[in-house]
Amino acid sequence: LVICTQGRVTDKEGEMGTKVMKEFYHELSNFAKMPVRIIVRLCTDTEEVRDIFNSMDGEFDSIDVLDDFWHEAFEVYLHNPWLTYTLGLHRLRESGLAPEMMDAMDERSLTLDEVHRLCIMLFLGEDSSDFDLPHPQMDQNGFLTSLTRLVKEEQTQWNPVKKKMMPWIDLRKLESVYKLGVS
């Protein structure tokens, strides 16, 4: 379920207020109990609206609140500066088709396990039987060597934060953030 909004929650008469908010919250919590992901796509720069929906993001596991591409790219960069957040990744998240771990990339640093899964998704796809990407917790050097090869085989991507073309993964930053390759 994708909800796009540019303003505060209103009822069908356009009324706002505590009662309307409670009704919306109740309906949203009912949806959140179902086997469905809820994407709230904010189409506003109003802090008040962002705060309302971001509080829901933290309360329900099945809800992901997304800002515009530029704001999301910056939030992802703050937590995962090694990743080039592309418009394609943003569209995947907006559509609700992104793996659940991608919900967290703008809220916190990804775990090494999530980094590994993201790299498999980006570079190898679901059928990764032709190439083995070692897990960084099992074989750091093997992971870095294999990932370096995969990154070099891909075209560079537009990095909206750096405002230039960059690889999907900044290997030096990844090594630094996760202290990989350090004995």
Backbone as a printed PyTorch tensor [residue, N CA C, xyz], in Angstrom:
tensor([[[  0.8550,  -1.1680,   0.0000],
         [  0.0000,   0.0000,   0.0000],
         [  0.8970,   1.2260,   0.0000]],

        [[  0.7280,   2.1000,  -0.9740],
         [  1.5050,   3.3290,  -1.0520],
         [  0.5670,   4.5090,  -0.8370]],

        [[  0.9100,   5.3320,   0.1420],
         [  0.1460,   6.5360,   0.4470],
         [  1.0360,   7.7260,   0.1080]],

        [[  0.5500,   8.5990,  -0.7640],
         [  1.2810,   9.8230,  -1.0820],
         [  0.5280,  10.9810,  -0.4540]],

        [[  1.2420,  11.8330,   0.2520],
         [  0.5770,  12.9490,   0.9130],
         [  1.4370,  14.1950,   0.8630]],

        [[  0.7700,  15.3360,   0.7920],
         [  1.4760,  16.6050,   0.8120],
         [  1.0550,  17.4520,   2.0080]],

        [[  0.2610,  16.8780,   2.8790],
         [ -0.1900,  17.6940,   3.9940],
         [ -0.6470,  16.8870,   5.1860]],

        [[ -1.2600,  17.5800,   6.0910],
         [ -1.7580,  16.9550,   7.3070],
         [ -2.9420,  16.0480,   6.9870]],

        [[ -3.2270,  15.1430,   7.8880],
         [ -4.3290,  14.1990,   7.7300],
         [ -5.6520,  14.9440,   7.8930]],

        [[ -6.5590,  14.7160,   6.9340],
         [ -7.8970,  15.3120,   7.0010],
         [ -8.9390,  14.2330,   6.7550]],

        [[-10.1630,  14.5190,   7.1440],
         [-11.2650,  13.6010,   6.8320],
         [-11.8580,  13.9970,   5.4740]],

        [[-12.9620,  13.3450,   5.0750],
         [-13.5160,  13.6040,   3.7440],
         [-14.0920,  15.0100,   3.5920]],

        [[-14.3430,  15.6910,   4.7100],
         [-14.8060,  17.0780,   4.6540],
         [-13.6440,  18.0730,   4.7040]],

        [[-12.4150,  17.5640,   4.7980],
         [-11.2540,  18.4380,   4.8660],
         [-10.9230,  18.9150,   6.2610]],

        [[-11.5670,  18.3320,   7.2410],
         [-11.3390,  18.7190,   8.6380],
         [-10.0970,  18.0310,   9.1900]],

        [[ -9.3830,  18.7510,  10.0550],
         [ -8.2020,  18.2150,  10.7290],
         [ -8.4920,  18.1850,  12.2300]],

        [[ -7.5760,  17.5970,  12.9550],
         [ -7.7140,  17.6380,  14.4110],
         [ -7.3990,  16.3020,  15.0490]],

        [[ -7.5070,  16.2890,  16.3640],
         [ -7.1600,  15.1130,  17.1530],
         [ -8.0340,  13.9140,  16.7990]],

        [[ -9.3440,  14.1390,  16.6480],
         [-10.2680,  13.0470,  16.3280],
         [ -9.9130,  12.4220,  14.9770]],

        [[ -9.6580,  13.2530,  13.9820],
         [ -9.3050,  12.7780,  12.6350],
         [ -7.9900,  12.0020,  12.6960]],

        [[ -7.0400,  12.5310,  13.4460],
         [ -5.7390,  11.8690,  13.5630],
         [ -5.8790,  10.5000,  14.2260]],

        [[ -6.7130,  10.4190,  15.2680],
         [ -6.9360,   9.1330,  15.9490],
         [ -7.5880,   8.1270,  15.0090]],

        [[ -8.5450,   8.5760,  14.1960],
         [ -9.2000,   7.6800,  13.2330],
         [ -8.1830,   7.1680,  12.2030]],

        [[ -7.3710,   8.0770,  11.6900],
         [ -6.3530,   7.6910,  10.7130],
         [ -5.3630,   6.7050,  11.3280]],

        [[ -4.9320,   7.0030,  12.5170],
         [ -3.9860,   6.1470,  13.2250],
         [ -4.5890,   4.7540,  13.4500]],

        [[ -5.8660,   4.7080,  13.8100],
         [ -6.5630,   3.4320,  14.0240],
         [ -6.6160,   2.6250,  12.7230]],

        [[ -6.9780,   3.2820,  11.6270],
         [ -7.0470,   2.5980,  10.3340],
         [ -5.6660,   2.1070,   9.8930]],

        [[ -4.6670,   2.9410,  10.0970],
         [ -3.3030,   2.5660,   9.7300],
         [ -2.8290,   1.3740,  10.5640]],

        [[ -3.1520,   1.3660,  11.8440],
         [ -2.7470,   0.2430,  12.7060],
         [ -3.4500,  -1.0410,  12.2830]],

        [[ -4.6860,  -0.9470,  11.7780],
         [ -5.3760,  -2.1370,  11.2560],
         [ -4.6640,  -2.6750,  10.0210]],

        [[ -4.2700,  -1.7830,   9.1140],
         [ -3.5080,  -2.2030,   7.9400],
         [ -2.1660,  -2.8170,   8.3440]],

        [[ -1.5370,  -2.2350,   9.3500],
         [ -0.2200,  -2.6980,   9.7810],
         [ -0.2610,  -4.1210,  10.3340]],

        [[ -1.4290,  -4.5750,  10.7470],
         [ -1.5760,  -5.9480,  11.2600],
         [ -1.6720,  -6.9640,  10.1300]],

        [[ -1.9470,  -6.4860,   8.9440],
         [ -2.0840,  -7.3750,   7.7830],
         [ -0.7040,  -7.6470,   7.1820]],

        [[ -0.6110,  -8.7020,   6.3630],
         [  0.6790,  -8.9920,   5.7160],
         [  0.9180,  -8.0560,   4.5280]],

        [[  1.1190,  -6.7740,   4.8360],
         [  1.2840,  -5.7600,   3.8000],
         [  2.3030,  -4.7250,   4.2800]],

        [[  3.0720,  -4.2080,   3.3390],
         [  3.9970,  -3.1040,   3.6540],
         [  3.2860,  -1.8090,   3.2970]],

        [[  3.4740,  -0.8320,   4.1360],
         [  2.8620,   0.4720,   3.9190],
         [  3.9790,   1.4810,   3.6810]],

        [[  3.9260,   2.1170,   2.5340],
         [  4.8950,   3.1500,   2.1890],
         [  4.1590,   4.4800,   2.2030]],

        [[  4.6350,   5.4030,   3.0260],
         [  4.0850,   6.7520,   3.0410],
         [  5.0880,   7.6380,   2.3300]],

        [[  4.6980,   8.1610,   1.1980],
         [  5.5820,   9.0010,   0.3850],
         [  5.2220,  10.4480,   0.6510]],

        [[  6.0900,  11.1520,   1.3560],
         [  5.8480,  12.5490,   1.6800],
         [  6.1880,  13.4390,   0.4880]],

        [[  5.2680,  14.3000,   0.1430],
         [  5.4590,  15.2280,  -0.9670],
         [  5.3860,  16.6560,  -0.4250]],

        [[  6.1190,  16.8930,   0.6550],
         [  6.0840,  18.1860,   1.3200],
         [  7.4060,  18.4580,   2.0180]],

        [[  7.6670,  19.7190,   2.2620],
         [  8.8320,  20.1120,   3.0500],
         [  8.4120,  20.6010,   4.4340]],

        [[  7.1320,  20.4920,   4.7650],
         [  6.6150,  20.9690,   6.0380],
         [  7.0760,  20.0530,   7.1650]],

        [[  7.8280,  20.6180,   8.1000],
         [  8.3690,  19.8420,   9.2220],
         [  7.2680,  19.1870,  10.0500]],

        [[  6.1780,  19.8910,  10.2710],
         [  5.0740,  19.3680,  11.0840],
         [  4.5230,  18.0680,  10.4770]],

        [[  4.3500,  18.0720,   9.1710],
         [  3.8360,  16.8770,   8.4810],
         [  4.8600,  15.7580,   8.5560]],

        [[  6.1260,  16.0900,   8.3150],
         [  7.1890,  15.0760,   8.4190],
         [  7.2050,  14.4410,   9.8090]],

        [[  7.1120,  15.2700,  10.8330],
         [  7.1550,  14.7620,  12.2110],
         [  5.9920,  13.8190,  12.5030]],

        [[  4.8090,  14.1690,  12.0150],
         [  3.6240,  13.3180,  12.2340],
         [  3.8600,  11.9280,  11.6560]],

        [[  4.2940,  11.8890,  10.4000],
         [  4.4520,  10.5940,   9.7400],
         [  5.7060,   9.8510,  10.1890]],

        [[  6.7760,  10.5640,  10.4850],
         [  7.9870,   9.8960,  10.9720],
         [  7.7590,   9.2480,  12.3280]],

        [[  6.8720,   9.7950,  13.1410],
         [  6.5640,   9.1460,  14.4280],
         [  5.8560,   7.8080,  14.1890]],

        [[  5.0490,   7.7320,  13.1400],
         [  4.3810,   6.4690,  12.7970],
         [  5.3890,   5.4480,  12.2770]],

        [[  6.3910,   5.9210,  11.5230],
         [  7.4330,   5.0470,  10.9770],
         [  8.1200,   4.2870,  12.1010]],

        [[  8.3920,   4.9470,  13.2000],
         [  9.0570,   4.3040,  14.3230],
         [  8.1630,   3.3770,  15.1110]],

        [[  6.8670,   3.5830,  14.9960],
         [  5.9300,   2.7960,  15.7950],
         [  5.4720,   1.4990,  15.1330]],

        [[  5.4040,   1.4830,  13.8130],
         [  4.9330,   0.3120,  13.0860],
         [  6.0680,  -0.2600,  12.2380]],

        [[  6.3410,  -1.5400,  12.3800],
         [  7.3970,  -2.1780,  11.5970],
         [  7.0800,  -2.2350,  10.1130]],

        [[  5.8110,  -2.2910,   9.7600],
         [  5.4320,  -2.4580,   8.3610],
         [  5.2810,  -1.1280,   7.6240]],

        [[  5.5930,  -0.0090,   8.2880],
         [  5.4660,   1.3000,   7.6550],
         [  6.8510,   1.8870,   7.3970]],

        [[  7.0400,   2.3870,   6.1730],
         [  8.2600,   3.1020,   5.8270],
         [  7.8420,   4.4590,   5.2900]],

        [[  8.3090,   5.5150,   5.9400],
         [  8.0100,   6.8730,   5.5080],
         [  9.1830,   7.3760,   4.6790]],

        [[  8.8920,   7.7730,   3.4440],
         [  9.9310,   8.2320,   2.5270],
         [  9.7220,   9.6870,   2.1530]],

        [[ 10.8150,  10.3950,   2.1730],
         [ 10.8430,  11.7820,   1.7420],
         [ 11.1820,  11.7990,   0.2520]],

        [[ 11.4610,  12.9610,  -0.3100],
         [ 11.8610,  13.0130,  -1.7040],
         [ 13.2620,  12.4120,  -1.8600]],

        [[ 13.6500,  12.1650,  -3.0860],
         [ 14.9110,  11.4940,  -3.3960],
         [ 16.1050,  12.1790,  -2.7360]],

        [[ 16.1820,  13.4960,  -2.8270],
         [ 17.3460,  14.2240,  -2.3100],
         [ 17.4540,  14.1090,  -0.7930]],

        [[ 16.3260,  14.2480,  -0.0980],
         [ 16.3540,  14.1270,   1.3630],
         [ 16.6900,  12.7000,   1.7920]],

        [[ 16.1250,  11.7230,   1.1100],
         [ 16.4170,  10.3240,   1.4430],
         [ 17.8870,  10.0030,   1.2010]],

        [[ 18.4230,  10.4990,   0.0770],
         [ 19.8380,  10.2540,  -0.2340],
         [ 20.7250,  10.8120,   0.8720]],

        [[ 20.3850,  11.9820,   1.3680],
         [ 21.1760,  12.5980,   2.4300],
         [ 21.0550,  11.7940,   3.7280]],

        [[ 19.8410,  11.3500,   4.0570],
         [ 19.6510,  10.5470,   5.2700],
         [ 20.4050,   9.2240,   5.1740]],

        [[ 20.3710,   8.5880,   4.0090],
         [ 21.1140,   7.3440,   3.8200],
         [ 22.6050,   7.6150,   3.9670]],

        [[ 23.0720,   8.7080,   3.3910],
         [ 24.4900,   9.0590,   3.4750],
         [ 24.9260,   9.2650,   4.9280]],

        [[ 24.0850,   9.8680,   5.7360],
         [ 24.4410,  10.0960,   7.1430],
         [ 24.7010,   8.7900,   7.8890]],

        [[ 23.9780,   7.7410,   7.5490],
         [ 24.1000,   6.4570,   8.2390],
         [ 24.9630,   5.4490,   7.4890]],

        [[ 24.9950,   5.5470,   6.1760],
         [ 25.7140,   4.5900,   5.3300],
         [ 26.4590,   5.3380,   4.2270]],

        [[ 27.4940,   6.0970,   4.5990],
         [ 28.1770,   6.9730,   3.6390],
         [ 28.9400,   6.2380,   2.5410]],

        [[ 29.0650,   4.9470,   2.6390],
         [ 29.7600,   4.1210,   1.6550],
         [ 28.8680,   3.7620,   0.4690]],

        [[ 27.5650,   4.0030,   0.5890],
         [ 26.5900,   3.5890,  -0.4260],
         [ 26.1600,   4.7730,  -1.2790]],

        [[ 26.1800,   4.6020,  -2.5840],
         [ 25.6030,   5.5930,  -3.4850],
         [ 24.1130,   5.2850,  -3.6020]],

        [[ 23.3040,   6.1570,  -3.0360],
         [ 21.8500,   5.9850,  -3.0530],
         [ 21.3260,   6.5410,  -4.3710]],

        [[ 20.8980,   5.6540,  -5.2390],
         [ 20.4830,   6.0400,  -6.5820],
         [ 18.9700,   6.2520,  -6.6650]],

        [[ 18.5590,   6.9000,  -7.7440],
         [ 17.1310,   7.0910,  -7.9850],
         [ 16.4370,   5.7300,  -8.1330]],

        [[ 17.1440,   4.7640,  -8.7180],
         [ 16.5750,   3.4150,  -8.8510],
         [ 16.2840,   2.7760,  -7.5010]],

        [[ 17.2070,   2.9170,  -6.5430],
         [ 16.9630,   2.3920,  -5.1960],
         [ 15.7840,   3.1120,  -4.5500]],

        [[ 15.7130,   4.4150,  -4.7830],
         [ 14.6060,   5.1920,  -4.2170],
         [ 13.2670,   4.7250,  -4.7930]],

        [[ 13.2190,   4.5300,  -6.1070],
         [ 11.9710,   4.0680,  -6.7410],
         [ 11.5830,   2.6710,  -6.2410]],

        [[ 12.5720,   1.8320,  -6.0280],
         [ 12.3060,   0.4950,  -5.4940],
         [ 11.6770,   0.6000,  -4.1080]],

        [[ 12.2220,   1.4760,  -3.2790],
         [ 11.6650,   1.6780,  -1.9390],
         [ 10.2760,   2.3010,  -2.0160]],

        [[ 10.0830,   3.2840,  -2.9060],
         [  8.7760,   3.9320,  -3.0510],
         [  7.6880,   2.9450,  -3.4530]],

        [[  8.0490,   1.9910,  -4.2760],
         [  7.0650,   1.0320,  -4.7860],
         [  6.6720,  -0.0140,  -3.7460]],

        [[  7.4380,  -0.1180,  -2.6770],
         [  7.1560,  -1.1370,  -1.6680],
         [  7.7540,  -2.4820,  -2.0020]],

        [[  8.5680,  -2.5440,  -3.0660],
         [  9.1430,  -3.8110,  -3.5080],
         [ 10.5430,  -4.0610,  -2.9680]],

        [[ 11.1040,  -3.1000,  -2.2500],
         [ 12.4600,  -3.2480,  -1.7210],
         [ 12.4750,  -4.2380,  -0.5690]],

        [[ 13.5740,  -4.9740,  -0.4280],
         [ 13.6970,  -5.8620,   0.7330],
         [ 13.5730,  -5.0580,   2.0270]],

        [[ 13.0740,  -5.6920,   3.0560],
         [ 12.8040,  -5.0170,   4.3210],
         [ 14.0270,  -4.2990,   4.8960]],

        [[ 15.2040,  -4.8760,   4.7100],
         [ 16.4100,  -4.2580,   5.2770],
         [ 16.6730,  -2.8770,   4.6930]],

        [[ 16.1330,  -2.6010,   3.5050],
         [ 16.3410,  -1.2880,   2.9040],
         [ 15.5300,  -0.2080,   3.6100]],

        [[ 14.5380,  -0.6080,   4.3820],
         [ 13.7540,   0.3250,   5.1780],
         [ 14.6410,   1.0200,   6.2050]],

        [[ 15.6620,   0.3260,   6.6820],
         [ 16.5050,   0.8450,   7.7590],
         [ 17.6520,   1.7220,   7.2720]],

        [[ 17.9520,   1.7080,   5.9930],
         [ 19.1750,   2.3740,   5.5240],
         [ 19.1870,   3.8800,   5.7420]],

        [[ 18.0200,   4.4920,   5.9250],
         [ 17.9800,   5.9360,   6.1940],
         [ 17.8040,   6.2290,   7.6830]],

        [[ 17.7960,   5.1700,   8.4950],
         [ 17.5700,   5.3290,   9.9390],
         [ 18.7690,   4.9250,  10.7860]],

        [[ 19.6100,   4.0350,  10.2440],
         [ 20.7480,   3.5270,  11.0090],
         [ 21.7680,   2.9150,  10.0630]],

        [[ 22.9640,   2.6540,  10.5900],
         [ 23.9730,   1.9430,   9.7970],
         [ 23.5060,   0.5120,   9.5900]],

        [[ 23.6770,   0.0130,   8.3930],
         [ 23.3320,  -1.3820,   8.1360],
         [ 24.3280,  -2.2830,   8.8640]],

        [[ 23.8680,  -3.4420,   9.2850],
         [ 24.7620,  -4.4230,   9.8900],
         [ 25.6100,  -5.0520,   8.7860]],

        [[ 26.6830,  -5.7210,   9.1600],
         [ 27.5130,  -6.3990,   8.1440],
         [ 26.7060,  -7.4390,   7.3810]],

        [[ 25.8060,  -8.1140,   8.0650],
         [ 24.9630,  -9.0880,   7.3790],
         [ 24.0810,  -8.3870,   6.3410]],

        [[ 23.5310,  -7.2320,   6.6940],
         [ 22.7010,  -6.4790,   5.7550],
         [ 23.5390,  -5.9230,   4.6000]],

        [[ 24.7600,  -5.4930,   4.8910],
         [ 25.6590,  -5.0240,   3.8320],
         [ 25.9000,  -6.1610,   2.8410]],

        [[ 26.1630,  -7.3420,   3.3610],
         [ 26.4010,  -8.5130,   2.5160],
         [ 25.1820,  -8.7980,   1.6350]],

        [[ 23.9900,  -8.8080,   2.2400],
         [ 22.7640,  -9.0780,   1.4790],
         [ 22.5010,  -7.9940,   0.4360]],

        [[ 22.7700,  -6.7280,   0.7940],
         [ 22.5810,  -5.6360,  -0.1530],
         [ 23.5330,  -5.7750,  -1.3340]],

        [[ 24.7780,  -6.1250,  -1.0660],
         [ 25.7620,  -6.3000,  -2.1410],
         [ 25.3620,  -7.4430,  -3.0630]],

        [[ 24.8580,  -8.5190,  -2.5010],
         [ 24.3760,  -9.6340,  -3.3300],
         [ 23.2180,  -9.1530,  -4.1970]],

        [[ 22.2860,  -8.3900,  -3.6010],
         [ 21.1380,  -7.8940,  -4.3490],
         [ 21.5880,  -6.9480,  -5.4770]],

        [[ 22.5040,  -6.0300,  -5.1670],
         [ 22.9340,  -5.0440,  -6.1620],
         [ 23.7350,  -5.6490,  -7.3040]],

        [[ 24.6340,  -6.5690,  -6.9720],
         [ 25.6000,  -7.0420,  -7.9640],
         [ 25.3190,  -8.4290,  -8.5290]],

        [[ 24.6190,  -9.2550,  -7.7790],
         [ 24.4500, -10.6430,  -8.2210],
         [ 23.0000, -11.0400,  -8.4610]],

        [[ 22.0770, -10.3830,  -7.8260],
         [ 20.6720, -10.7410,  -7.9620],
         [ 20.3490, -11.9870,  -7.1540]],

        [[ 19.1530, -12.4790,  -7.3300],
         [ 18.6970, -13.6310,  -6.5510],
         [ 19.4820, -14.8920,  -6.8810]],

        [[ 19.8540, -15.0610,  -8.1250],
         [ 20.5940, -16.2510,  -8.5270],
         [ 22.0860, -15.9400,  -8.5100]],

        [[ 22.6830, -16.0980,  -7.3450],
         [ 24.1070, -15.7840,  -7.2060],
         [ 24.9530, -17.0550,  -7.2250]],

        [[ 24.4410, -18.0900,  -7.8930],
         [ 25.1540, -19.3670,  -7.9010],
         [ 26.4430, -19.3190,  -8.7390]],

        [[ 26.5310, -18.3660,  -9.6920],
         [ 27.7160, -18.2750, -10.5470],
         [ 28.8980, -17.5960,  -9.8440]],

        [[ 28.6160, -16.8920,  -8.7720],
         [ 29.6650, -16.1250,  -8.1030],
         [ 29.4080, -16.1700,  -6.5980]],

        [[ 30.4230, -16.4160,  -5.8420],
         [ 30.2850, -16.4880,  -4.3900],
         [ 30.8780, -15.2360,  -3.7700]],

        [[ 30.0630, -14.4780,  -3.0730],
         [ 30.5440, -13.3080,  -2.3450],
         [ 30.6850, -13.7260,  -0.8830]],

        [[ 31.9280, -13.9240,  -0.4290],
         [ 32.1150, -14.3670,   0.9570],
         [ 31.4750, -13.3900,   1.9460]],

        [[ 31.0210, -13.9060,   3.0570],
         [ 30.4300, -13.0590,   4.0930],
         [ 31.5590, -12.3110,   4.7950]],

        [[ 31.4060, -11.0000,   5.0190],
         [ 32.4930, -10.2220,   5.6250],
         [ 32.8680, -10.6510,   7.0480]],

        [[ 31.9490, -11.2860,   7.7440],
         [ 32.2640, -11.7430,   9.0970],
         [ 33.0350, -13.0610,   9.0850]],

        [[ 32.9820, -13.7660,   7.9690],
         [ 33.6770, -15.0420,   7.8400],
         [ 35.0380, -14.8890,   7.1520]],

        [[ 35.0730, -14.0060,   6.1370],
         [ 36.2900, -13.8480,   5.3290],
         [ 36.3640, -12.4040,   4.8250]],

        [[ 36.8880, -11.5080,   5.6530],
         [ 36.9360, -10.0920,   5.3000],
         [ 37.7230,  -9.8380,   4.0170]],

        [[ 38.8930, -10.4350,   3.9160],
         [ 39.7160, -10.2190,   2.7230],
         [ 39.0440, -10.7610,   1.4720]],

        [[ 38.4450, -11.9410,   1.5780],
         [ 37.7290, -12.5150,   0.4430],
         [ 36.5440, -11.6510,   0.0360]],

        [[ 35.8350, -11.1270,   1.0280],
         [ 34.6970, -10.2440,   0.7680],
         [ 35.1650,  -8.9910,   0.0310]],

        [[ 36.2140,  -8.3520,   0.5590],
         [ 36.7160,  -7.1130,  -0.0560],
         [ 37.2640,  -7.3450,  -1.4580]],

        [[ 37.9910,  -8.4380,  -1.6520],
         [ 38.5420,  -8.7530,  -2.9760],
         [ 37.4190,  -8.9940,  -3.9770]],

        [[ 36.4390,  -9.8010,  -3.5950],
         [ 35.3150, -10.1030,  -4.4890],
         [ 34.4710,  -8.8730,  -4.7530]],

        [[ 34.2180,  -8.0860,  -3.7160],
         [ 33.3970,  -6.8890,  -3.8730],
         [ 34.1120,  -5.8660,  -4.7620]],

        [[ 35.4100,  -5.7400,  -4.6130],
         [ 36.1850,  -4.8300,  -5.4600],
         [ 36.0070,  -5.2010,  -6.9270]],

        [[ 36.0890,  -6.4800,  -7.2190],
         [ 35.9060,  -6.9500,  -8.5960],
         [ 34.4980,  -6.6320,  -9.1040]],

        [[ 33.4950,  -6.8930,  -8.2670],
         [ 32.1100,  -6.6320,  -8.6700],
         [ 31.8640,  -5.1470,  -8.9010]],

        [[ 32.3820,  -4.3060,  -8.0170],
         [ 32.1860,  -2.8590,  -8.1380],
         [ 32.8320,  -2.3400,  -9.4230]],

        [[ 34.0260,  -2.8420,  -9.7450],
         [ 34.7310,  -2.3900, -10.9530],
         [ 34.0020,  -2.7840, -12.2340]],

        [[ 33.2310,  -3.8770, -12.1880],
         [ 32.5030,  -4.3430, -13.3730],
         [ 31.2420,  -3.5210, -13.6540]],

        [[ 30.7960,  -2.7450, -12.6800],
         [ 29.5620,  -1.9680, -12.8250],
         [ 29.8550,  -0.5440, -13.2830]],

        [[ 28.8720,   0.0540, -13.9220],
         [ 28.9940,   1.4650, -14.3030],
         [ 28.8520,   2.3290, -13.0560]],

        [[ 29.4450,   3.5100, -13.1000],
         [ 29.2780,   4.4270, -11.9820],
         [ 27.8460,   4.9490, -11.9690]],

        [[ 27.4300,   5.4400, -10.8130],
         [ 26.0670,   5.9140, -10.5990],
         [ 26.1180,   7.3700, -10.1250]],

        [[ 25.0500,   8.1090, -10.3530],
         [ 24.9880,   9.4800,  -9.8740],
         [ 24.7900,   9.4720,  -8.3590]],

        [[ 25.7180,  10.1190,  -7.6500],
         [ 25.6160,  10.2610,  -6.2010],
         [ 25.0860,  11.6660,  -5.9270]],

        [[ 23.8220,  11.7830,  -5.4890],
         [ 23.2210,  13.1030,  -5.3070],
         [ 23.8430,  13.9010,  -4.1600]],

        [[ 24.4370,  13.2440,  -3.1970],
         [ 25.0700,  13.9450,  -2.0820],
         [ 26.4070,  14.5370,  -2.5200]],

        [[ 27.2020,  13.7400,  -3.2140],
         [ 28.5150,  14.1920,  -3.6990],
         [ 28.4160,  14.9870,  -5.0070]],

        [[ 27.2430,  14.8770,  -5.6440],
         [ 26.9920,  15.5610,  -6.9140],
         [ 27.9890,  15.1670,  -7.9980]],

        [[ 28.2500,  13.8680,  -8.0720],
         [ 29.1290,  13.3580,  -9.1320],
         [ 28.8900,  11.8620,  -9.3130]],

        [[ 29.4220,  11.3440, -10.4130],
         [ 29.3090,   9.9190, -10.6890],
         [ 30.2760,   9.1700,  -9.7770]],

        [[ 29.7780,   8.1100,  -9.1590],
         [ 30.5950,   7.3160,  -8.2330],
         [ 30.2020,   5.8470,  -8.3540]],

        [[ 31.0550,   4.9490,  -7.8750],
         [ 30.6510,   3.5340,  -7.8450],
         [ 29.5180,   3.3330,  -6.8330]],

        [[ 28.7960,   2.2330,  -6.9940],
         [ 27.7320,   1.8940,  -6.0510],
         [ 28.2570,   1.9130,  -4.6140]],

        [[ 29.4360,   1.3100,  -4.4420],
         [ 30.0230,   1.1750,  -3.1030],
         [ 31.3710,   1.8900,  -3.0810]],

        [[ 31.5390,   2.7840,  -2.1240],
         [ 32.8340,   3.4180,  -1.8870],
         [ 33.5980,   2.4600,  -0.9720]],

        [[ 34.4810,   1.6700,  -1.5610],
         [ 35.1580,   0.5910,  -0.8380],
         [ 36.0030,   1.1080,   0.3290]],

        [[ 36.6680,   2.2360,   0.1380],
         [ 37.4750,   2.7880,   1.2350],
         [ 36.6070,   3.1790,   2.4250]],

        [[ 35.4640,   3.8020,   2.1200],
         [ 34.5570,   4.1950,   3.2020],
         [ 33.9720,   2.9580,   3.8820]],

        [[ 33.6180,   1.9600,   3.0930],
         [ 33.0730,   0.7240,   3.6510],
         [ 34.0880,   0.0850,   4.5940]],

        [[ 35.3370,  -0.0030,   4.1470],
         [ 36.4050,  -0.5680,   4.9860],
         [ 36.5690,   0.2390,   6.2680]],

        [[ 36.5340,   1.5520,   6.1550],
         [ 36.7200,   2.4260,   7.3060],
         [ 35.5610,   2.3210,   8.3020]],

        [[ 34.3390,   2.3790,   7.7980],
         [ 33.1630,   2.3350,   8.6690],
         [ 33.0840,   1.0230,   9.4300]],

        [[ 33.3280,  -0.0830,   8.7400],
         [ 33.1850,  -1.4100,   9.3660],
         [ 34.5100,  -1.9980,   9.8220]],

        [[ 35.5790,  -1.2130,   9.6910],
         [ 36.9130,  -1.6470,  10.1190],
         [ 37.2760,  -3.0000,   9.4790]],

        [[ 37.0440,  -3.0820,   8.1900],
         [ 37.3350,  -4.2940,   7.4300],
         [ 38.7980,  -4.2730,   6.9940]],

        [[ 39.3900,  -5.4050,   6.9300],
         [ 40.7720,  -5.5260,   6.4710],
         [ 41.7770,  -5.0690,   7.5100]],

        [[ 41.2980,  -4.6860,   8.6830],
         [ 42.1790,  -4.2600,   9.7720],
         [ 42.3740,  -5.4220,  10.7150]],

        [[ 43.6180,  -5.8120,  10.9430],
         [ 43.8870,  -6.9540,  11.8150],
         [ 43.8710,  -6.5440,  13.2670]]])
